[in-house]
Amino acid sequence: MKIHEILDRDPRSSPLANGGQARITTSQNEAALFELRAELETFVCDGQYGDAIERILAGYLRQLDRPRQDAAWVSGFFGSGKSHLLKMLGHLWIDTAFADGSTARSLVHELPDEVTAHLRELDMRVARTGKPAVAAAGSLLSGSSDHVRLTVLAVVLRACGLPEQYPLAEFCFWLRERGLLDRVRGAVESAGKDWHNELRRMNAGPLVAQTLLECDSSFAKDLTEARAVLRREFPPRTSDITTAEFLDAMRKALAPKGELPLTIVVLDEVQQFIGDSTDRAVTITEIAEAVQTQLDSRVMLVASGQSALSSMPQLLKLRDRFRVLVQLSDTDVEAVTRKVLLRKRPSAVDAIRNVLERNAGEVSRQLQSTRLAERAEDRATIVEDYPLLPTRRRFWEESFKRLDAAGTRSQLRSQLQIVHAALQGLATKDLGAVIPADALFQAISTDLVNTNVLMSEIANRIQAQDDGTDRGRLRQRICGLVFVINKLPREAVVDTGLRSTPRTIADLLVDDLGHDSGPLRQEVETALEALAADAVLMKLGEEYRIQTTDGAEWDRAFREKVAALRGQEPEYALKRDQILARQVQSVLGELKLLHGESKLRRTLHLHTGLQDPAKDAGDIAVWLRDSASIGQKDVENEARKRGPDDPVVHVFLRKSPEDLRTRIVEAEAARAVIDAKGGISSKEGLEARESMQSRLASAESERDALVRDLVGAA
């Protein structure tokens, strides 16, 4: 029996749905529908994903008969499954039908009872309205960041079969009000033209105007006048619409005959769309408020971003509008990989169990005396995990923590891709084959180079070992594992116990439980000795390490720390605020403020944050705020409102230059590396420390210069 014969999905002929990366699209072509069907069939609607859909549906149904509808915010890092979840939610909402009679809900395996119950209630509510439910979904990144309302409206217009451009949609509304829309559209399509294409060129081509004139001769006296009227009445929009216009267009699009249908509006990538713009955040807040309170509680807004609403200054403005909060993590990675990629054919389960029992000794010996060794609870999942052994799953999890400090590769999307690729390579092998642990390094080595976790010099050295022979391939695989193992922590509390010894490396390279691993273990030991002799690896006691200089090790540690800090937005924001406040305080410290004819000395004290400064008789508060948390107009309005007698000096810092972020991160990374390295005695080590101290001094000097300029321009 081959590996592909035991799996429910043959990895050779069943590609990973959407390549592990969902894209929200309204396309209905054959390829898009094929991809959608595969996504639905492999959607694991339990755990955090099932809970998310249940909470969103429950929140919507609970508020249907109330004055205000809730909105939902779905957060999670790149690859955590946000877009996939939102795409599936939209199709479950309307129960998308396929040509063979199947529907979205029938294709999803094992919908949770709570979700099924909510969907049934949704259907009953839909039946009462007499109108089909609507699911409008799209990414805001495809629109204009300067026209926020138009960008959100385009998502709804597209879902309703209307042109995305507001003036063209207004033209369609105008035609519909006069009973001409179907006639004009039918005439254009009868002429062999695409309706939407002709609308887009309405002001350039004569067809729409000519057709309208034929359907309504009273519209204009001739074609020239008709085209002039259209250009005048429906000109291209150069500015955003108002919230009132937005709501009016929403009603016209969703409810041409009055009563609104039960609608969900899914906006993906909202946080990325907002970026560092306070104005965009405020406008999104206004849109959410309008949708919640002025569309009869029939429309629910669901938005997504990488961060929780409480973790970013710009998102704080949205917190009171989005009351259904969903946080996705990587906690369900195991469950999803088991159900999507590793699901077994029922007829193969006994054969798998027999193979594992016959080779229990080989399984048990792997990674003994480490924290990743076989555990009693493995018996409950080993058949489900096969051909990925539990010990290797744990090895991958620990490795991801160290190799992917920013969290961009350890999420669901990446792990699905890695497991799928490993299964493809294993598909034609006999039952008993297992996924080797070095598949992780092979899959992400390029990304490790791009994120500076793996130095190009070392990556090239590792890759160069593969000369096309079995011996060269083994040398390359060994070096990859040596690199990964030596990235694992060794501090007492978190030490896994793994060391890059011949036994550990061989344990991780065994790829067939049914064969005696003795010859492989001997080959590994021989290859390690040869690599050490060739100065590719260095041997320290029983362990092996990649041969490199101290300076390269320090530089690698620095780059890893930089990559990690770049992804820690809250920590960076706190550090930036501290540095800016310190510079402002240094300016205040130089001021000697003597007040009035009596020369009464006044004390200046610095206040930061969005809360009002406390009043202290005789003191003057210097209230520091910056563009990362509030707009300049808001600060100016606050100052005017307080009047000239208020003892508060308002200081506003404009947008920080991007270089400032770089210098702050570099300075913190250099300091962390110096502190982590401790005492150094070797000449090479002292030179490496001196180089890092120079890097620290340079980063701090450039950082402080940027801060002085920023504060000087306040």
XYZ file of C-alpha atoms in Angstrom:
714
model
C 0.000 0.000 0.000
C 1.326 3.446 -0.983
C 1.060 6.626 1.062
C -1.315 8.241 -1.423
C -3.642 5.235 -1.070
C -4.141 5.735 2.674
C -5.016 9.436 2.432
C -8.511 10.736 1.814
C -7.016 13.346 -0.549
C -4.344 12.179 -2.972
C -1.642 14.890 -2.715
C -0.545 14.187 -6.286
C -3.894 15.116 -7.842
C -5.506 17.231 -5.101
C -3.675 20.536 -4.907
C -3.848 22.537 -1.730
C -6.982 24.659 -2.103
C -5.985 28.227 -3.105
C -2.343 27.362 -2.393
C -3.044 27.906 1.285
C -3.892 31.572 0.705
C -7.542 32.585 0.381
C -8.480 35.463 -1.906
C -11.875 37.099 -1.542
C -13.217 37.533 -5.058
C -16.564 37.825 -6.839
C -15.352 36.057 -9.967
C -17.688 33.330 -11.201
C -15.486 31.777 -13.885
C -14.762 28.066 -13.922
C -11.375 28.339 -12.195
C -12.760 30.528 -9.383
C -15.695 28.178 -8.769
C -13.380 25.157 -8.763
C -11.168 26.839 -6.170
C -14.174 27.865 -4.079
C -15.538 24.330 -4.080
C -12.162 22.962 -2.920
C -12.001 25.577 -0.161
C -15.472 24.663 1.091
C -14.740 20.938 1.010
C -11.592 21.400 3.089
C -12.885 24.105 5.440
C -12.501 22.927 9.043
C -15.439 24.651 10.705
C -14.630 23.794 14.290
C -12.285 25.066 16.968
C -11.640 28.783 16.689
C -13.071 28.976 13.147
C -16.362 27.370 14.104
C -16.514 29.525 17.212
C -15.893 32.668 15.150
C -18.719 31.941 12.703
C -21.063 30.984 15.544
C -20.371 34.244 17.392
C -20.804 36.397 14.280
C -24.108 34.722 13.334
C -25.379 34.851 16.917
C -24.464 38.533 17.207
C -26.312 39.381 13.991
C -29.480 37.431 14.808
C -29.590 38.802 18.349
C -29.666 42.401 17.101
C -32.025 41.954 14.134
C -35.090 43.337 15.926
C -33.197 45.964 17.888
C -32.339 49.574 16.997
C -28.642 48.865 16.532
C -26.867 46.043 14.709
C -23.483 44.807 15.927
C -20.289 44.805 13.868
C -17.503 42.204 14.089
C -13.701 42.560 14.059
C -11.604 39.513 13.124
C -7.918 39.794 14.018
C -4.959 37.507 13.521
C -1.461 37.595 12.063
C -0.563 36.913 8.423
C -1.544 33.374 7.525
C -3.827 32.769 10.521
C -6.801 32.171 8.225
C -8.686 35.505 8.436
C -9.416 35.835 4.733
C -10.341 32.158 4.433
C -12.721 32.423 7.385
C -14.390 35.562 6.007
C -14.716 34.087 2.527
C -16.348 30.947 3.902
C -18.658 33.026 6.118
C -19.976 34.921 3.099
C -20.739 31.777 1.108
C -22.330 30.024 4.086
C -24.462 33.132 4.649
C -26.086 32.915 1.193
C -25.511 29.135 0.776
C -23.866 29.560 -2.618
C -25.199 27.045 -5.151
C -23.140 25.123 -7.732
C -24.154 23.775 -11.122
C -24.421 20.167 -9.883
C -26.982 21.138 -7.230
C -24.600 21.138 -4.268
C -24.406 24.186 -2.016
C -21.782 25.769 0.206
C -23.285 24.358 3.394
C -23.567 20.837 1.982
C -19.898 20.858 0.935
C -18.498 21.786 4.357
C -17.817 18.678 6.444
C -19.242 18.604 9.963
C -20.744 22.040 10.484
C -21.077 22.502 14.274
C -24.612 22.166 15.625
C -24.608 25.778 16.875
C -23.608 27.098 13.450
C -26.218 24.928 11.716
C -28.914 26.181 14.090
C -28.004 29.822 13.461
C -27.988 29.289 9.691
C -31.466 27.714 9.878
C -32.742 30.710 11.829
C -31.117 33.021 9.286
C -32.955 31.169 6.498
C -36.278 31.540 8.324
C -35.685 35.270 8.757
C -34.767 35.532 5.069
C -37.982 33.752 4.086
C -40.038 36.271 6.066
C -38.529 39.173 4.134
C -39.218 37.524 0.790
C -35.809 38.641 -0.423
C -32.643 36.556 -0.802
C -29.819 37.205 1.646
C -26.855 39.244 0.420
C -23.165 38.715 1.153
C -20.884 41.487 -0.091
C -17.180 40.815 0.412
C -13.953 42.405 -0.753
C -10.534 43.705 0.227
C -10.277 47.426 0.879
C -6.720 47.375 -0.466
C -8.177 47.146 -3.979
C -9.761 50.601 -3.589
C -8.595 54.178 -3.092
C -7.190 55.178 0.286
C -8.331 58.761 -0.381
C -11.967 57.798 -1.006
C -12.872 55.574 1.937
C -16.672 55.628 1.593
C -16.484 55.018 -2.145
C -14.126 52.078 -1.550
C -16.503 50.439 0.943
C -19.538 51.197 -1.242
C -17.842 49.555 -4.249
C -17.816 46.232 -2.367
C -21.617 46.382 -1.980
C -22.271 47.637 -5.504
C -20.205 44.807 -6.967
C -22.126 42.205 -4.941
C -25.419 43.640 -6.230
C -24.342 43.339 -9.872
C -23.932 47.093 -10.237
C -20.929 49.030 -11.538
C -18.396 49.787 -8.791
C -17.968 53.432 -9.800
C -20.408 55.645 -7.921
C -21.457 57.894 -10.880
C -22.213 54.838 -13.019
C -24.200 53.246 -10.206
C -26.127 56.508 -9.821
C -26.882 56.364 -13.548
C -28.242 52.829 -13.135
C -30.395 53.974 -10.188
C -31.699 56.823 -12.337
C -32.576 54.444 -15.162
C -34.284 52.041 -12.762
C -36.417 54.792 -11.236
C -37.711 55.585 -14.723
C -38.284 51.943 -15.634
C -35.595 52.063 -18.306
C -32.760 49.998 -16.810
C -33.740 46.607 -18.196
C -34.642 48.044 -21.607
C -31.403 50.016 -22.015
C -29.238 47.194 -20.717
C -31.014 44.645 -22.913
C -30.563 46.794 -25.992
C -26.829 47.246 -25.309
C -26.344 43.514 -24.793
C -28.440 42.733 -27.903
C -25.896 44.772 -29.830
C -23.261 42.263 -28.704
C -21.673 44.567 -26.140
C -20.850 44.033 -22.479
C -23.059 46.249 -20.328
C -20.455 47.113 -17.694
C -17.753 47.815 -20.272
C -20.059 50.197 -22.140
C -20.987 51.950 -18.902
C -17.310 52.545 -18.107
C -16.855 54.238 -21.493
C -20.250 55.978 -21.384
C -18.767 59.460 -21.669
C -16.412 58.422 -24.464
C -18.590 56.204 -26.635
C -22.058 56.886 -28.113
C -23.729 53.494 -27.575
C -25.291 54.058 -24.132
C -26.539 57.536 -25.041
C -27.890 56.307 -28.374
C -29.668 53.367 -26.737
C -31.156 55.605 -24.032
C -32.406 58.013 -26.680
C -34.047 55.151 -28.569
C -35.775 53.939 -25.397
C -36.855 57.436 -24.320
C -37.039 59.980 -27.134
C -37.967 62.734 -24.664
C -34.607 62.448 -22.908
C -32.867 64.739 -25.421
C -33.458 66.154 -28.885
C -30.465 64.387 -30.448
C -27.413 62.235 -29.700
C -25.120 65.211 -29.109
C -27.414 66.653 -26.458
C -27.925 63.208 -24.883
C -24.195 62.693 -24.444
C -23.799 66.201 -23.046
C -26.548 65.550 -20.476
C -24.910 62.306 -19.353
C -21.518 63.984 -18.973
C -23.086 66.807 -16.985
C -25.336 64.723 -14.724
C -22.989 61.788 -14.070
C -19.425 63.153 -14.192
C -16.438 61.165 -12.822
C -16.031 61.559 -9.059
C -12.838 63.292 -7.894
C -13.625 63.392 -4.172
C -15.169 61.051 -1.618
C -18.925 60.987 -1.043
C -20.591 62.014 2.214
C -21.954 59.544 4.737
C -25.501 60.566 3.728
C -24.726 59.808 0.064
C -23.124 56.527 1.133
C -26.266 55.434 3.017
C -28.544 56.519 0.182
C -26.529 54.488 -2.328
C -26.490 51.467 0.009
C -30.285 51.501 0.212
C -30.686 51.956 -3.536
C -28.286 49.070 -4.240
C -29.630 46.618 -1.650
C -33.330 47.531 -1.569
C -34.638 49.016 -4.812
C -38.198 48.350 -3.575
C -37.859 49.454 0.026
C -37.195 46.709 2.602
C -33.561 45.822 3.106
C -32.477 42.161 2.733
C -30.476 40.394 5.459
C -26.974 41.457 4.499
C -23.422 40.907 5.609
C -20.662 43.234 4.375
C -17.202 41.687 4.731
C -14.246 44.078 4.510
C -10.876 42.335 4.449
C -7.497 43.981 5.160
C -9.064 46.983 6.962
C -6.106 47.571 9.270
C -3.658 47.594 6.355
C -5.999 50.000 4.536
C -6.084 52.369 7.529
C -2.311 52.197 8.002
C -1.123 55.135 10.092
C -3.893 57.463 8.921
C -6.063 58.906 11.661
C -8.438 60.310 9.023
C -9.083 56.891 7.473
C -9.659 55.387 10.923
C -12.199 58.109 11.727
C -14.021 57.583 8.423
C -14.205 53.815 8.920
C -15.646 54.538 12.380
C -18.281 56.825 10.836
C -19.194 54.181 8.257
C -19.528 51.499 10.927
C -21.746 53.756 13.035
C -23.952 54.598 10.053
C -24.339 50.968 8.967
C -25.173 49.882 12.514
C -27.784 52.523 13.252
C -29.314 53.665 9.957
C -29.890 50.515 7.918
C -32.704 48.987 9.997
C -30.327 46.545 11.758
C -30.400 44.452 8.582
C -26.753 44.995 7.579
C -23.809 43.634 9.564
C -20.274 44.892 9.006
C -17.430 42.365 9.456
C -13.884 43.707 9.163
C -10.421 42.209 9.610
C -6.937 43.256 10.626
C -3.733 41.833 12.035
C -4.146 43.406 15.456
C -6.767 43.455 18.158
C -8.586 46.792 18.410
C -6.988 47.585 21.760
C -3.390 47.146 20.590
C -2.987 49.981 18.058
C -3.699 53.721 18.469
C -5.556 54.021 15.151
C -7.734 51.004 15.933
C -8.805 52.326 19.338
C -11.269 54.607 17.551
C -13.054 51.527 16.162
C -13.333 49.692 19.464
C -16.795 50.964 20.459
C -18.232 50.206 17.009
C -17.008 46.631 16.599
C -18.459 44.701 19.520
C -18.111 41.120 18.280
C -14.376 40.457 18.633
C -12.713 37.373 17.132
C -9.007 36.666 17.659
C -7.455 33.955 15.484
C -4.208 32.257 16.467
C -2.292 29.156 15.416
C -3.872 26.964 18.113
C -5.855 24.948 15.582
C -2.982 24.209 13.203
C -2.814 20.555 14.275
C -6.554 20.009 13.895
C -6.669 21.660 10.466
C -3.685 19.764 9.036
C -5.161 16.493 10.280
C -8.571 17.147 8.736
C -7.451 18.840 5.527
C -4.272 17.008 4.513
C -3.780 13.990 6.787
C -7.344 12.655 6.867
C -7.205 8.875 6.341
C -9.421 6.555 4.391
C -11.334 4.458 6.941
C -10.206 1.264 5.221
C -6.540 2.174 5.782
C -6.638 2.950 9.503
C -5.983 -0.639 10.671
C -3.057 -1.043 8.262
C -1.500 2.191 9.524
C -1.934 1.163 13.138
C -0.336 -2.231 12.442
C 2.710 -0.631 10.798
C 3.170 1.768 13.713
C 2.825 -1.032 16.269
C 5.320 -3.249 14.420
C 7.827 -0.394 14.410
C 7.026 0.997 17.852
C 10.665 0.540 18.895
C 11.953 2.827 16.157
C 9.275 5.413 16.967
C 10.046 5.284 20.709
C 13.808 5.638 20.346
C 13.600 8.888 18.437
C 14.661 11.973 20.400
C 14.861 10.050 23.659
C 16.087 12.023 26.689
C 14.694 15.259 25.246
C 11.503 17.184 25.970
C 10.245 16.232 22.502
C 10.447 12.459 23.052
C 7.482 10.092 22.793
C 4.628 10.808 25.201
C 1.739 8.689 26.419
C -0.794 11.004 24.773
C 0.822 10.420 21.367
C -1.045 7.121 21.118
C -4.306 9.030 20.684
C -3.072 11.032 17.676
C -0.246 9.087 16.035
C -2.516 7.416 13.463
C -4.147 10.767 12.633
C -0.731 12.459 12.346
C 0.917 9.771 10.237
C 3.065 10.104 8.137
C 4.104 13.045 10.339
C 5.364 11.611 13.622
C 4.328 13.418 16.840
C 7.967 13.929 17.826
C 8.635 15.706 14.545
C 5.530 17.845 14.841
C 6.867 19.024 18.197
C 10.292 19.598 16.660
C 8.713 21.782 13.973
C 6.720 23.740 16.545
C 9.816 24.479 18.631
C 11.842 25.333 15.553
C 9.217 27.763 14.265
C 9.365 29.686 17.536
C 13.058 30.381 17.013
C 13.251 30.664 13.241
C 10.142 32.796 12.824
C 10.290 35.429 15.561
C 7.918 37.730 13.638
C 5.328 34.949 13.280
C 4.936 35.258 9.505
C 5.756 31.645 8.568
C 4.580 29.635 11.580
C 0.911 30.261 10.984
C -1.667 27.959 9.466
C -1.098 28.978 5.836
C 2.616 28.155 5.888
C 2.279 24.890 7.768
C -0.390 23.653 5.363
C 1.923 24.418 2.450
C 4.881 22.647 4.087
C 2.933 19.505 5.000
C 1.314 19.375 1.549
C 4.690 19.631 -0.208
C 6.116 16.903 2.060
C 3.172 14.600 1.289
C 3.650 15.111 -2.444
C 7.249 13.950 -2.110
C 6.165 10.938 -0.081
C 3.029 9.967 -2.025
C 4.417 7.034 -4.020
C 6.401 5.490 -1.170
C 5.264 2.379 0.682
C 3.289 2.459 3.898
C 5.857 2.909 6.671
C 7.475 5.978 5.107
C 7.446 9.096 7.289
C 8.055 12.796 6.678
C 11.705 13.591 7.525
C 12.205 16.518 9.891
C 14.499 18.394 7.518
C 11.501 19.028 5.237
C 10.963 22.131 7.374
C 14.354 23.612 6.519
C 13.990 22.741 2.845
C 10.621 24.533 2.736
C 11.541 27.775 4.501
C 15.267 28.223 3.890
C 14.670 30.922 1.254
C 12.440 32.845 3.657
C 15.050 32.497 6.395
C 17.568 34.179 4.102
C 15.095 36.932 3.171
C 14.410 37.675 6.855
C 18.138 37.572 7.740
C 17.686 34.645 10.119
C 19.959 32.607 7.863
C 22.982 34.422 6.490
C 23.401 34.155 2.723
C 26.965 32.945 3.198
C 25.805 30.039 5.369
C 22.807 29.285 3.119
C 25.082 29.062 0.096
C 27.504 26.836 1.999
C 24.691 24.472 2.971
C 23.219 24.398 -0.538
C 26.633 23.771 -2.094
C 26.868 20.403 -0.326
C 24.248 18.944 -2.689
C 26.318 17.980 -5.718
C 23.615 15.822 -7.264
C 24.750 12.584 -5.627
C 23.089 10.716 -2.738
C 26.129 11.540 -0.602
C 25.899 15.240 -1.435
C 22.171 15.310 -0.800
C 22.677 13.748 2.640
C 25.401 16.290 3.480
C 23.050 19.129 2.541
C 20.193 17.719 4.644
C 22.482 17.232 7.647
C 23.739 20.827 7.476
C 20.176 22.131 7.335
C 19.259 20.193 10.463
C 22.430 21.289 12.259
C 21.503 24.901 11.604
C 17.927 24.437 12.886
C 18.874 22.437 15.988
C 21.441 25.013 17.034
C 18.802 27.721 16.847
C 16.778 26.044 19.627
C 17.014 27.642 23.101
C 19.269 26.254 25.797
C 18.137 28.280 28.788
C 17.184 26.087 31.715
C 13.447 26.701 31.583
C 12.953 26.330 27.822
C 15.766 23.952 26.856
C 14.356 21.140 24.681
C 17.415 18.978 25.337
C 18.088 18.626 21.614
C 21.737 18.761 20.553
C 23.134 18.349 17.068
C 24.718 14.958 17.759
C 24.892 12.097 15.248
C 22.087 10.252 17.059
C 19.691 13.217 17.097
C 20.341 14.064 13.452
C 19.808 10.459 12.410
C 16.592 10.285 14.461
C 15.246 13.265 12.526
C 16.352 11.940 9.133
C 14.802 8.455 9.368
C 12.197 8.388 6.587
C 11.068 4.741 6.584
C 10.016 2.909 9.733
C 9.985 -0.423 7.945
C 13.698 -0.413 7.152
C 16.581 -0.956 9.546
C 17.851 2.506 10.448
C 21.337 1.192 11.287
C 22.894 1.835 7.854
C 21.429 5.358 7.748
C 22.807 6.120 11.202
C 26.260 4.957 10.109
C 26.039 7.103 6.953
C 25.097 10.130 9.048
C 28.042 9.634 11.389
C 30.455 9.249 8.473
C 29.037 12.314 6.720
C 29.352 14.424 9.881
C 33.007 13.491 10.269
C 33.648 14.381 6.628
C 31.853 17.726 6.957
C 33.968 18.558 9.987
C 37.135 17.559 8.144
C 36.119 19.819 5.234
C 35.582 22.731 7.674
C 31.893 22.966 6.739
C 30.937 22.018 10.299
C 32.887 22.335 13.521
C 32.729 19.711 16.258
C 32.368 20.767 19.886
C 32.382 17.656 22.058
C 29.617 15.442 20.658
C 27.880 18.330 18.935
C 28.292 19.833 15.479
C 27.813 23.463 14.463
C 27.971 25.432 11.233
C 31.511 26.746 10.851
C 31.488 30.560 11.050
C 33.284 33.479 12.642
C 32.220 35.153 15.887
C 31.454 38.300 13.976
C 29.026 36.448 11.703
C 27.285 34.959 14.739
C 26.872 38.383 16.327
C 25.599 39.846 13.073
C 23.113 37.020 12.670
C 21.848 37.528 16.226
C 21.459 41.233 15.518
C 19.473 40.651 12.323
C 17.227 38.127 14.038
C 16.522 40.625 16.800
C 15.770 43.349 14.264
C 13.312 41.043 12.460
C 11.624 40.170 15.744
C 11.354 43.776 16.945
C 9.937 44.971 13.628
C 6.928 42.733 14.164
C 6.295 43.901 17.750
C 4.275 47.040 17.043
C 3.025 47.748 20.606
C 6.534 47.454 22.067
C 7.942 49.693 19.339
C 5.207 52.307 19.860
C 5.904 52.365 23.612
C 9.655 52.783 23.070
C 9.136 55.523 20.465
C 6.804 57.427 22.818
C 9.346 57.172 25.640
C 12.139 58.532 23.445
C 10.029 61.404 22.128
C 8.848 62.286 25.650
C 12.438 62.237 26.894
C 13.494 64.719 24.200
C 10.580 67.042 24.960
C 11.401 66.813 28.664
C 15.001 67.806 27.957
C 13.716 70.922 26.186
C 11.421 71.733 29.104
C 14.289 71.285 31.534
C 16.123 74.187 29.902
C 13.184 76.581 30.315
C 13.001 78.926 33.324
C 9.514 80.366 33.273
C 9.036 83.504 35.419
C 5.439 84.731 35.380
C 4.182 88.325 35.664
C 5.669 91.364 37.292
C 6.299 89.434 40.493
C 8.499 86.951 38.593
C 6.617 83.986 40.043
C 8.335 80.781 38.959
C 6.074 78.314 37.178
C 6.785 74.585 36.956
C 6.341 72.855 33.605
C 5.385 69.191 33.749
C 5.085 66.867 30.770
C 1.849 64.942 30.156
C 1.431 62.230 27.482
C -1.518 60.142 26.312
C -5.026 61.006 25.174
C -6.517 61.612 28.632
C -6.783 65.218 29.891
C -3.850 66.305 32.086
C -4.624 66.671 35.761
C -5.009 70.241 36.973
C -2.342 71.367 39.416
C -2.609 74.926 40.735
C 0.407 76.993 39.833
C 1.809 74.450 37.348
C 1.623 74.424 33.584
C 1.007 71.125 31.790
C 2.752 70.441 28.497
C 0.422 67.991 26.748
C 2.370 65.944 24.180
C 0.540 64.076 21.417
C 1.563 62.893 17.957
C 0.044 61.885 14.643
C 0.198 58.189 15.545
C -2.674 58.652 18.001
C -4.572 61.803 16.991
C -4.983 64.258 14.143
C -3.512 67.753 14.151
C -6.936 69.348 13.662
C -8.217 67.564 16.757
C -5.360 69.006 18.837
C -5.912 72.490 17.433
C -9.649 72.312 18.119
C -8.988 71.150 21.677
C -6.640 74.078 22.258
C -9.134 76.596 20.872
C -11.921 75.118 22.980
C -9.878 75.522 26.155
C -9.169 79.181 25.466
C -6.151 81.408 26.217
C -6.509 81.250 30.018
C -6.145 77.481 30.261
C -2.724 76.512 31.757
C -1.979 73.826 29.167
C 0.603 74.011 26.388
C -0.405 71.723 23.495
C 2.495 70.098 21.638
C 1.788 68.111 18.458
C 4.415 66.008 16.711
C 3.827 65.392 13.047
C 4.357 62.004 11.359
C 7.621 60.355 12.359
C 10.032 59.599 9.501
C 10.342 55.897 8.623
C 14.079 56.149 9.348
C 13.233 56.788 12.993
C 11.592 53.379 13.299
C 14.631 51.749 11.701
C 17.090 53.471 14.035
C 15.071 52.724 17.171
C 14.798 49.050 16.233
C 18.503 48.810 15.359
C 19.565 50.452 18.632
C 17.355 48.166 20.721
C 18.521 45.089 18.791
C 22.221 45.960 19.196
C 21.796 46.590 22.933
C 19.905 43.288 23.357
C 22.656 41.333 21.564
C 25.419 42.936 23.661
C 23.531 42.179 26.874
C 22.757 38.617 25.789
C 26.336 37.728 24.868
C 27.715 38.423 28.356
C 31.428 38.274 29.092
C 33.741 37.790 26.112
C 37.404 36.859 26.449
C 38.588 35.751 23.001
C 40.096 38.251 20.596
C 37.492 37.439 17.947
C 34.718 37.828 20.495
C 36.032 41.194 21.719
C 36.229 42.439 18.140
C 32.651 41.314 17.561
C 31.512 43.144 20.721
C 33.357 46.303 19.696
C 31.713 46.200 16.282
C 28.268 45.788 17.838
C 28.914 48.674 20.263
C 29.867 50.834 17.299
C 26.638 49.821 15.580
C 24.709 50.726 18.736
C 26.366 54.142 19.008
C 25.698 54.899 15.341
C 22.026 53.889 15.571
C 21.519 55.958 18.738
C 23.242 58.981 17.227
C 21.108 58.904 14.092
C 17.992 58.169 16.173
C 18.599 61.143 18.455
C 19.219 63.476 15.505
C 15.893 62.450 13.941
C 14.118 62.926 17.279
C 15.623 66.401 17.744
C 14.460 67.388 14.259
C 10.982 65.996 14.893
C 10.595 67.778 18.224
C 12.134 70.944 16.791
C 9.416 70.998 14.131
C 6.594 70.377 16.636
